[in-house]
CSV table of C-alpha atoms in Angstrom, one decimal:
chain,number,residue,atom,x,y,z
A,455,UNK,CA,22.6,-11.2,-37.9
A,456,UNK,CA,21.8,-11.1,-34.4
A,457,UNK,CA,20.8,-7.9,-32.5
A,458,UNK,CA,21.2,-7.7,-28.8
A,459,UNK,CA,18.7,-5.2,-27.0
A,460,UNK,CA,19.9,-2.7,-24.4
A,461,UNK,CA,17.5,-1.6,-21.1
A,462,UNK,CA,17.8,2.0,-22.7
A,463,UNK,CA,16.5,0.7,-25.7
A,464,UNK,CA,13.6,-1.3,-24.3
A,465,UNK,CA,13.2,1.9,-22.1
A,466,UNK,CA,13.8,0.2,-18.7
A,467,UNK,CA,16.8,2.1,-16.8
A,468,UNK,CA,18.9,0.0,-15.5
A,469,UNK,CA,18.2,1.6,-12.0
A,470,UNK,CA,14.7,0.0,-12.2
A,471,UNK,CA,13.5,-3.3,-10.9
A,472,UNK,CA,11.7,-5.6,-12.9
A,473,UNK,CA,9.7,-6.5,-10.4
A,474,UNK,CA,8.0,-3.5,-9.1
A,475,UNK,CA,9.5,-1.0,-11.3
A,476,UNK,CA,11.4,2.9,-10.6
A,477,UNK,CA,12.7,3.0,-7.0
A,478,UNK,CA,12.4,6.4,-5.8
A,479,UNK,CA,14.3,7.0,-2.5
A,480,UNK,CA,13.0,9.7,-0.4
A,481,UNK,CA,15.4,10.4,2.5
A,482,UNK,CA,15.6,13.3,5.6
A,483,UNK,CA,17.1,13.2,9.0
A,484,UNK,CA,18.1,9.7,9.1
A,485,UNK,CA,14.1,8.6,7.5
A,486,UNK,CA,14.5,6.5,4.2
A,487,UNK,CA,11.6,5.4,2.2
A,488,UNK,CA,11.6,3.6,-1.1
A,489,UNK,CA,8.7,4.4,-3.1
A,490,UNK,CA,8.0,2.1,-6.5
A,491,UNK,CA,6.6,2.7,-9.5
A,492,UNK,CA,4.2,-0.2,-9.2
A,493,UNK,CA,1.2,0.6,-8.0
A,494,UNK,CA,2.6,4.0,-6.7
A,495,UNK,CA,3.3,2.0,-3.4
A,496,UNK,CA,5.8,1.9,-0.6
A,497,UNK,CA,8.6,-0.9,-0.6
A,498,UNK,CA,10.3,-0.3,2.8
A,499,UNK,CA,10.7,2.4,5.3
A,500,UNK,CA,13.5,3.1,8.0
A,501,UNK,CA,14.6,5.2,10.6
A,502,UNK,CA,18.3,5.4,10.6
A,503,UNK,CA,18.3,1.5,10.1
A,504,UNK,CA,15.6,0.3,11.8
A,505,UNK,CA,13.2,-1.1,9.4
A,506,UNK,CA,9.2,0.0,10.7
A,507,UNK,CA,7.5,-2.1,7.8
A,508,UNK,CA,7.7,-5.2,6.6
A,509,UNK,CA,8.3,-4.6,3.2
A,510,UNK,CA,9.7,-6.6,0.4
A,511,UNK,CA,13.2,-6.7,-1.7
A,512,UNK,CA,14.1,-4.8,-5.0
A,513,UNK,CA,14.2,-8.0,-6.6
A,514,UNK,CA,11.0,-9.9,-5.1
A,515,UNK,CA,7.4,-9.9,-6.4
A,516,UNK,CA,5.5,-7.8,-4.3
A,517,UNK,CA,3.1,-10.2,-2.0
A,518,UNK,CA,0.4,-10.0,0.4
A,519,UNK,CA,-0.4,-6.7,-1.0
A,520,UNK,CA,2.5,-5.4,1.0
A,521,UNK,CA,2.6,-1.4,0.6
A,522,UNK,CA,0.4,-0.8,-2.4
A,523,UNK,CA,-2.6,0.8,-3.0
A,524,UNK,CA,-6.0,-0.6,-3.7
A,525,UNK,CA,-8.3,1.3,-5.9
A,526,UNK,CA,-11.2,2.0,-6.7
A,527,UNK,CA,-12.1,-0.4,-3.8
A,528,UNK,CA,-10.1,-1.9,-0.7
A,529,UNK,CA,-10.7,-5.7,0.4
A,530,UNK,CA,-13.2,-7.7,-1.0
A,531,UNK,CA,-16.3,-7.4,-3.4
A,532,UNK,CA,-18.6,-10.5,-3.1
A,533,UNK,CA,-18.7,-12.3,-6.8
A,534,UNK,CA,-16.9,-9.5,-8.0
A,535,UNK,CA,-20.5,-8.2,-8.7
A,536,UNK,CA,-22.3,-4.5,-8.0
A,537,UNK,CA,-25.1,-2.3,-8.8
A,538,UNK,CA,-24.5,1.4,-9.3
A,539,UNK,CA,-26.3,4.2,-10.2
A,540,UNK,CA,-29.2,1.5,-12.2
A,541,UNK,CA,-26.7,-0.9,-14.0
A,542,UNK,CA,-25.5,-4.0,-13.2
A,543,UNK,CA,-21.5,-4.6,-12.9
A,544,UNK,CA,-19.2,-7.6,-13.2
A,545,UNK,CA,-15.7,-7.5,-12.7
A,546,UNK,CA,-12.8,-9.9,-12.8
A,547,UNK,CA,-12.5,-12.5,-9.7
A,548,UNK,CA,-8.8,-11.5,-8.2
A,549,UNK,CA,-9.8,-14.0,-5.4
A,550,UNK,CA,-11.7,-16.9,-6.9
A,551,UNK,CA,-10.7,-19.4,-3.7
A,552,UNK,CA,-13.6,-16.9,-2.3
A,553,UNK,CA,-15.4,-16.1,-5.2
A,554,UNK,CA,-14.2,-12.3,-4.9
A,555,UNK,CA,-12.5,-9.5,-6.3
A,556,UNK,CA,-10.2,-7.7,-4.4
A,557,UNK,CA,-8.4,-5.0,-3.9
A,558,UNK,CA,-9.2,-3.1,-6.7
A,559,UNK,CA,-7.2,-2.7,-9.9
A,560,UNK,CA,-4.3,-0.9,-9.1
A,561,UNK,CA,-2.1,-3.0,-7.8
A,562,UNK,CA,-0.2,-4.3,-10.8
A,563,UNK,CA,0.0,-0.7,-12.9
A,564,UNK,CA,2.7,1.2,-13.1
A,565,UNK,CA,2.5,4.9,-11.6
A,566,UNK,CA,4.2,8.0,-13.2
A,567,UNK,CA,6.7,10.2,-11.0
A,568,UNK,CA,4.9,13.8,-11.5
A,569,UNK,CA,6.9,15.5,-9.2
A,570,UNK,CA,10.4,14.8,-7.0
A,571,UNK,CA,12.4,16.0,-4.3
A,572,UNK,CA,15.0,14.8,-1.8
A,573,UNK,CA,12.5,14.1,0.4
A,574,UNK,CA,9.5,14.2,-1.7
A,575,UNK,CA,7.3,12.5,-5.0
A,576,UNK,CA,4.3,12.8,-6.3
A,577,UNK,CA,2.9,9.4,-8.1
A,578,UNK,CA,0.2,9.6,-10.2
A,579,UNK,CA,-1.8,7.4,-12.5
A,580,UNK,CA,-5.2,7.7,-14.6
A,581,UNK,CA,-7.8,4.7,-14.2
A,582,UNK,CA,-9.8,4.7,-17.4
A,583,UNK,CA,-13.0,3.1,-18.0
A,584,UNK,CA,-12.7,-1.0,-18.5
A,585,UNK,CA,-15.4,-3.7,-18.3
A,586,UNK,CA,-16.9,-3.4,-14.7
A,587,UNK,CA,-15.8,-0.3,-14.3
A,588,UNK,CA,-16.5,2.0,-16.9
A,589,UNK,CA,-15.3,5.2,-15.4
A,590,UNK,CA,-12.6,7.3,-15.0
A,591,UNK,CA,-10.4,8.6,-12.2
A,592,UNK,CA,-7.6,10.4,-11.4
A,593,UNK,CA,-5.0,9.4,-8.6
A,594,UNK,CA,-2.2,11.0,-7.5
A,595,UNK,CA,-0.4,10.5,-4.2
A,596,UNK,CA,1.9,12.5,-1.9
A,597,UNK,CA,4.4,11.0,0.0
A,598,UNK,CA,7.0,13.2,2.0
A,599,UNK,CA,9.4,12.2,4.6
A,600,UNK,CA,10.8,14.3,7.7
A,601,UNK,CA,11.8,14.1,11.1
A,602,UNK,CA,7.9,13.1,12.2
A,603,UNK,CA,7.3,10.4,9.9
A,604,UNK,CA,6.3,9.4,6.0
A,605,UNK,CA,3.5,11.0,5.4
A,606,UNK,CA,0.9,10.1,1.9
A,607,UNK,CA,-1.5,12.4,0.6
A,608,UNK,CA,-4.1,10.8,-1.5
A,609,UNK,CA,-6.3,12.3,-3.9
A,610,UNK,CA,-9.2,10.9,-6.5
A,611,UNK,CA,-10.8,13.3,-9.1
A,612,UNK,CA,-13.2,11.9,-11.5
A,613,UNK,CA,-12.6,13.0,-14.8
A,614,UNK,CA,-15.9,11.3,-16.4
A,615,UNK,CA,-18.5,12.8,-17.3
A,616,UNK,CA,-20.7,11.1,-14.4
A,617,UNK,CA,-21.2,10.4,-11.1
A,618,UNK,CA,-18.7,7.0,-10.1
A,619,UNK,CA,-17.9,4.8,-7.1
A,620,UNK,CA,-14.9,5.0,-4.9
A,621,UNK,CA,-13.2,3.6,-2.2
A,622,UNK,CA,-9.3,3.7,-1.2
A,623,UNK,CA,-7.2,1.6,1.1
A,624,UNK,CA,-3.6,1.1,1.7
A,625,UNK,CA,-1.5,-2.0,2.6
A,626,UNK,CA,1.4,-1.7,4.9
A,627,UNK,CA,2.7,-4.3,7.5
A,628,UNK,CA,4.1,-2.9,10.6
A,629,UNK,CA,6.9,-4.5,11.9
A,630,UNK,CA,9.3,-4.1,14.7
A,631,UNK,CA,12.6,-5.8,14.4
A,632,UNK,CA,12.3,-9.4,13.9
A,633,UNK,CA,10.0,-10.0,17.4
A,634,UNK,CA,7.6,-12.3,16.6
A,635,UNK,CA,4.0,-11.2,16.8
A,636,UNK,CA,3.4,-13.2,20.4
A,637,UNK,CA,5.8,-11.0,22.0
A,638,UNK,CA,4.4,-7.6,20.7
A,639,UNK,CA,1.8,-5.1,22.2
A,640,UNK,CA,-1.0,-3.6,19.6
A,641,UNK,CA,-3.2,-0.6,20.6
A,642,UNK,CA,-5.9,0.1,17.3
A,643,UNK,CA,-8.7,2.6,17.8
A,644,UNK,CA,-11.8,0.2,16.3
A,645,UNK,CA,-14.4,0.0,19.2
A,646,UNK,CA,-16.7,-1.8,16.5
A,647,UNK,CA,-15.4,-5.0,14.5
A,648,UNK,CA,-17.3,-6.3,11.9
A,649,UNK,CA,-18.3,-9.7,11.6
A,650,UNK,CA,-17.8,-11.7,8.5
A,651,UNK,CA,-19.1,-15.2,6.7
A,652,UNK,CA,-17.1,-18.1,4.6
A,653,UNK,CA,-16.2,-15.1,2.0
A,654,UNK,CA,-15.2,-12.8,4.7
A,655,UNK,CA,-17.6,-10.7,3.2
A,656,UNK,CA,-19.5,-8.6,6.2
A,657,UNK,CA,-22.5,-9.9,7.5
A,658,UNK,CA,-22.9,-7.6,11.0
A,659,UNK,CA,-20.9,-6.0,14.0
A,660,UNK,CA,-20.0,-6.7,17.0
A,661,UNK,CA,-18.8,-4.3,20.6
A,662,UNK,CA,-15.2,-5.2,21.0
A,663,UNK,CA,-15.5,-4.1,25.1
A,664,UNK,CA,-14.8,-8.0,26.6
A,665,UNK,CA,-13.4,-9.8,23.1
A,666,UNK,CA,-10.1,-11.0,22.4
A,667,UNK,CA,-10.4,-8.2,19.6
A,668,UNK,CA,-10.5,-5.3,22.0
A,669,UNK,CA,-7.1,-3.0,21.2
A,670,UNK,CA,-8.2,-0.2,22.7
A,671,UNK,CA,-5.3,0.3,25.4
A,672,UNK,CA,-2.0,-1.5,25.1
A,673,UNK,CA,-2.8,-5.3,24.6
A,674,UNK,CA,-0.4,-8.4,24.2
A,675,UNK,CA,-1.2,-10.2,20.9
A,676,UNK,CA,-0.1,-13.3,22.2
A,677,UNK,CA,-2.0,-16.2,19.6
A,678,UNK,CA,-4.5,-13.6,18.1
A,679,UNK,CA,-4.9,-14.4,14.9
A,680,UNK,CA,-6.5,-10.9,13.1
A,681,UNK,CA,-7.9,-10.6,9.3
A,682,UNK,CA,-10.7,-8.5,11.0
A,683,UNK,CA,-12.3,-4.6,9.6
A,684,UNK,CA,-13.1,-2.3,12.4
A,685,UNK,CA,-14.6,0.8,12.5
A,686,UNK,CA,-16.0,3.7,14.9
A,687,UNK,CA,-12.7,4.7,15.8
A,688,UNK,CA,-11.2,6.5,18.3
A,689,UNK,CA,-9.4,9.6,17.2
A,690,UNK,CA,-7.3,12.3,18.8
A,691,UNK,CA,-7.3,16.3,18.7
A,692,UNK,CA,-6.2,16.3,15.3
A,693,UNK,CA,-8.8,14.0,14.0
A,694,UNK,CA,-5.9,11.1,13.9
A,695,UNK,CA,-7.0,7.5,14.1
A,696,UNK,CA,-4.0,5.5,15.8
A,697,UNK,CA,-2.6,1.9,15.5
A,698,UNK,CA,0.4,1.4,17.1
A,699,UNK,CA,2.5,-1.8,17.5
A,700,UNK,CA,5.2,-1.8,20.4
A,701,UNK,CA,8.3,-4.1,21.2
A,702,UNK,CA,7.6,-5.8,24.7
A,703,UNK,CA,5.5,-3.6,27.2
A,704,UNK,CA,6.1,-0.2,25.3
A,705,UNK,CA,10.1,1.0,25.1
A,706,UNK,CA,9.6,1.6,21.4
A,707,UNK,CA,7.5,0.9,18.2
A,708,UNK,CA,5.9,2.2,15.3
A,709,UNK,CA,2.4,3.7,14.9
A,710,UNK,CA,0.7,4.5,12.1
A,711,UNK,CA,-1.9,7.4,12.0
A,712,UNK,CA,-5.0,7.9,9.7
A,713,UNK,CA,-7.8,10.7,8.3
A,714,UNK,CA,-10.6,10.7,7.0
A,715,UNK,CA,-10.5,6.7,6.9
A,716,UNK,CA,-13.7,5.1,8.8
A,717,UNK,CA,-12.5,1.7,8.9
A,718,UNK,CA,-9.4,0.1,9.1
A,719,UNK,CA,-8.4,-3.9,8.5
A,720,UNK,CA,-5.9,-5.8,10.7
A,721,UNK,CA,-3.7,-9.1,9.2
A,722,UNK,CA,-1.5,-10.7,11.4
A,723,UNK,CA,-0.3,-12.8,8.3
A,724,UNK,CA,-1.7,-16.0,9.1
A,725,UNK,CA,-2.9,-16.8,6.0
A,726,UNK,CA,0.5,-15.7,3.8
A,727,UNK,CA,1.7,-18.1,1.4
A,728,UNK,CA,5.6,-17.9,2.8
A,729,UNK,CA,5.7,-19.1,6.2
A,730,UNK,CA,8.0,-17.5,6.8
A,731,UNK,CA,6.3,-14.0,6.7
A,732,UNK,CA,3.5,-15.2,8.8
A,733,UNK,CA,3.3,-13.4,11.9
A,734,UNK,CA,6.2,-11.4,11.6
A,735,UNK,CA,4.4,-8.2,10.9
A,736,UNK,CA,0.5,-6.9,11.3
A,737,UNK,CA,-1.0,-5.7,8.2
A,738,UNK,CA,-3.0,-2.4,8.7
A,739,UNK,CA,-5.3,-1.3,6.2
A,740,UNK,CA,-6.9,2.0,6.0
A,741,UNK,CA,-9.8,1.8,4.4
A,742,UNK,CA,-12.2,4.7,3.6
A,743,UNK,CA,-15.4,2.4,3.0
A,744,UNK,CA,-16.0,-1.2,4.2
A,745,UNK,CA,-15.2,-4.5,2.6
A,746,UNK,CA,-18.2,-5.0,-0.2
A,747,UNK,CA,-18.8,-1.4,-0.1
A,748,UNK,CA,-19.7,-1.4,-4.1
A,749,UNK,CA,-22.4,-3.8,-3.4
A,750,UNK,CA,-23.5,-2.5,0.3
A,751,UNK,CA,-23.0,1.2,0.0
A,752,UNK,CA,-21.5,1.1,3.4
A,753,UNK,CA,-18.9,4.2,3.8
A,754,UNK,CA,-19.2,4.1,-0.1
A,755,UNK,CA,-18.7,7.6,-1.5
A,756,UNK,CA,-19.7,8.4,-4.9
A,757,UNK,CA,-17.9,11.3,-7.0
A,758,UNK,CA,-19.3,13.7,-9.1
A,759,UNK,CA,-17.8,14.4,-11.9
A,760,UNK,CA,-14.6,16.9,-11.6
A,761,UNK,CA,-15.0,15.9,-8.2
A,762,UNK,CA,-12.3,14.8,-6.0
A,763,UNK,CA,-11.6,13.6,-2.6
A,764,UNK,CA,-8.4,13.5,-0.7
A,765,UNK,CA,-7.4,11.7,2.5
A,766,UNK,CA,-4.3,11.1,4.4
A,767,UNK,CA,-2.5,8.3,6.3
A,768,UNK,CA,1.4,8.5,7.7
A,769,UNK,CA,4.1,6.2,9.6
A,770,UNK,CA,6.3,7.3,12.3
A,771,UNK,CA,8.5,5.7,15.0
A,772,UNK,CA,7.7,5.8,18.4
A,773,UNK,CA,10.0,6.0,21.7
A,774,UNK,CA,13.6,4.9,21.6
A,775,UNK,CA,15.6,1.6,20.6
């Protein structure tokens, strides 16, 4: 006798995608975001049709790191290897081409919906101790939609019973319509870029005042090619770091806004493995340490236990179409 399985009885709703999970649309005054339950992350995002990231379908494998979350650390650890607190850690190579890990763990997990609205969810998720990493943290992530933006609220509490590492970063690609990258105008607050080696692991910094890498007013991207952490940003009266990416001289774009994240990473896609995403869209990464920050310490912040630490990052569209 043969038995044919339902997606009830599997428990996958048929709503879901099998590649990235629940889709939970937030919407408000036109703003429509897709939030998934893979790695808690952000699929798409428009304003009353006009797409602001470059995101990925319902029924694609998430790429490129597009939207999610990377946790405990953001970019890359050098041999996957650290020292913390006495001991010696190893963890997994996610990037053996380099010899790195990267981007944390979080990426492929699912994330639970702890609270929803129209134009609101919380996604949470518990990290708990594994080889390399052998403590334990609690995430949970705000996102809300309005007439200003998408707006994430991050937070981290340890729940171990000592002190642990940390680092955050997000993944987004801005985007605006289907321009390519050489027509487009970039303004990013980094007045220090940090200089990297065959690992792209950093190695020292360098004054962007008189480099091609020098975003500090509106400049034409033209054949930049970016994968490139900045930091000692520029931030205005609400303590908001700024990237913003415009169509042609300035008539409209999108920007996206940061706090309490020292460094940031920019990716004009060169690199992607689909050519035909590559410098369509810039990759901005909020970051609230640098790359190799487990092994450096640099922007590293360490949690003590019941500790947490919350930061915040949005998206919102700029001028008129």
């Amino acid at each position: 006798m043969s038995v044919r399985f339902t997606g009830d009885l599997l428990g996958v709703r048929q709503r879901d995608s099998v590649f990235s999970g629940e889709q939970i649309h937030l919407r408000r005054d036109g703003h429509h975001a897709v939030i998934v339950e893979l790695s808690g992350g952000v699929r798409e995002y428009e304003v009353r049709g006009r797409r602001l990231l470059d995101g990925y379908g319902e029924d694609e494998m998430c790429s490129g790191a597009r939207g999610q979350l990377l946790v405990p650390w953001p970019n890359r650890l050098r041999d996957g290897r650290y020292r913390f607190d006495g001991e010696e850690y190893q963890v997994p190579l996610s990037e053996p081409e380099k010899g790195n890990a990267i981007h944390g763990f979080l990426r492929w997990e699912s994330w639970t919906v702890a609270e929803r609205g129209d134009d609101r969810v919380v996604m949470e998720h518990t990290l708990h101790p594994r080889a390399g990493y052998p403590f334990a943290l609690h995430m949970s992530v705000e996102y809300q939609v309005s007439c200003d933006g998408l707006s994430a609220r991050v937070t981290a509490t340890n729940l171990g019973s000592r002190p642990c590492p940390y680092g955050m970063g997000v993944h987004p690609y801005l985007r605006v319509d289907d321009e390519s990258l050489e027509l487009s105008w970039l303004e990013a607050p980094g007045a220090v870029r940090l200089l990297t080696d065959e690992q792209a692991i950093p190695v020292g910094t360098e004054d962007v005042a008189g480099t091609p890498y020098d975003f500090r007013t509106r400049t034409r991207i033209l054949g930049t090619k970016l994968d490139t952490a900045f930091t000692e940003l520029t931030r205005d009266e609400q303590g908001r770091a700024w990237v913003r990416l415009w169509r042609g001289r300035g008539d409209y774009g999108v920007g996206l806004w940061m706090e309490h994240y020292p460094y940031y990473m920019l990716f004009t896609g060169d690199t992607l493995p689909d050519r035909a995403r590559r410098r369509r869209s810039v990759g901005v990464e909020p970051m609230t340490c640098a790359p190799n920050a487990f092994a450096s310490g640099q922007g590293l912040v360490t949690l003590a236990p019941s500790e947490s630490v919350t930061t915040s990052w949005g998206i919102t569209p700029l001028g008129t179409p």
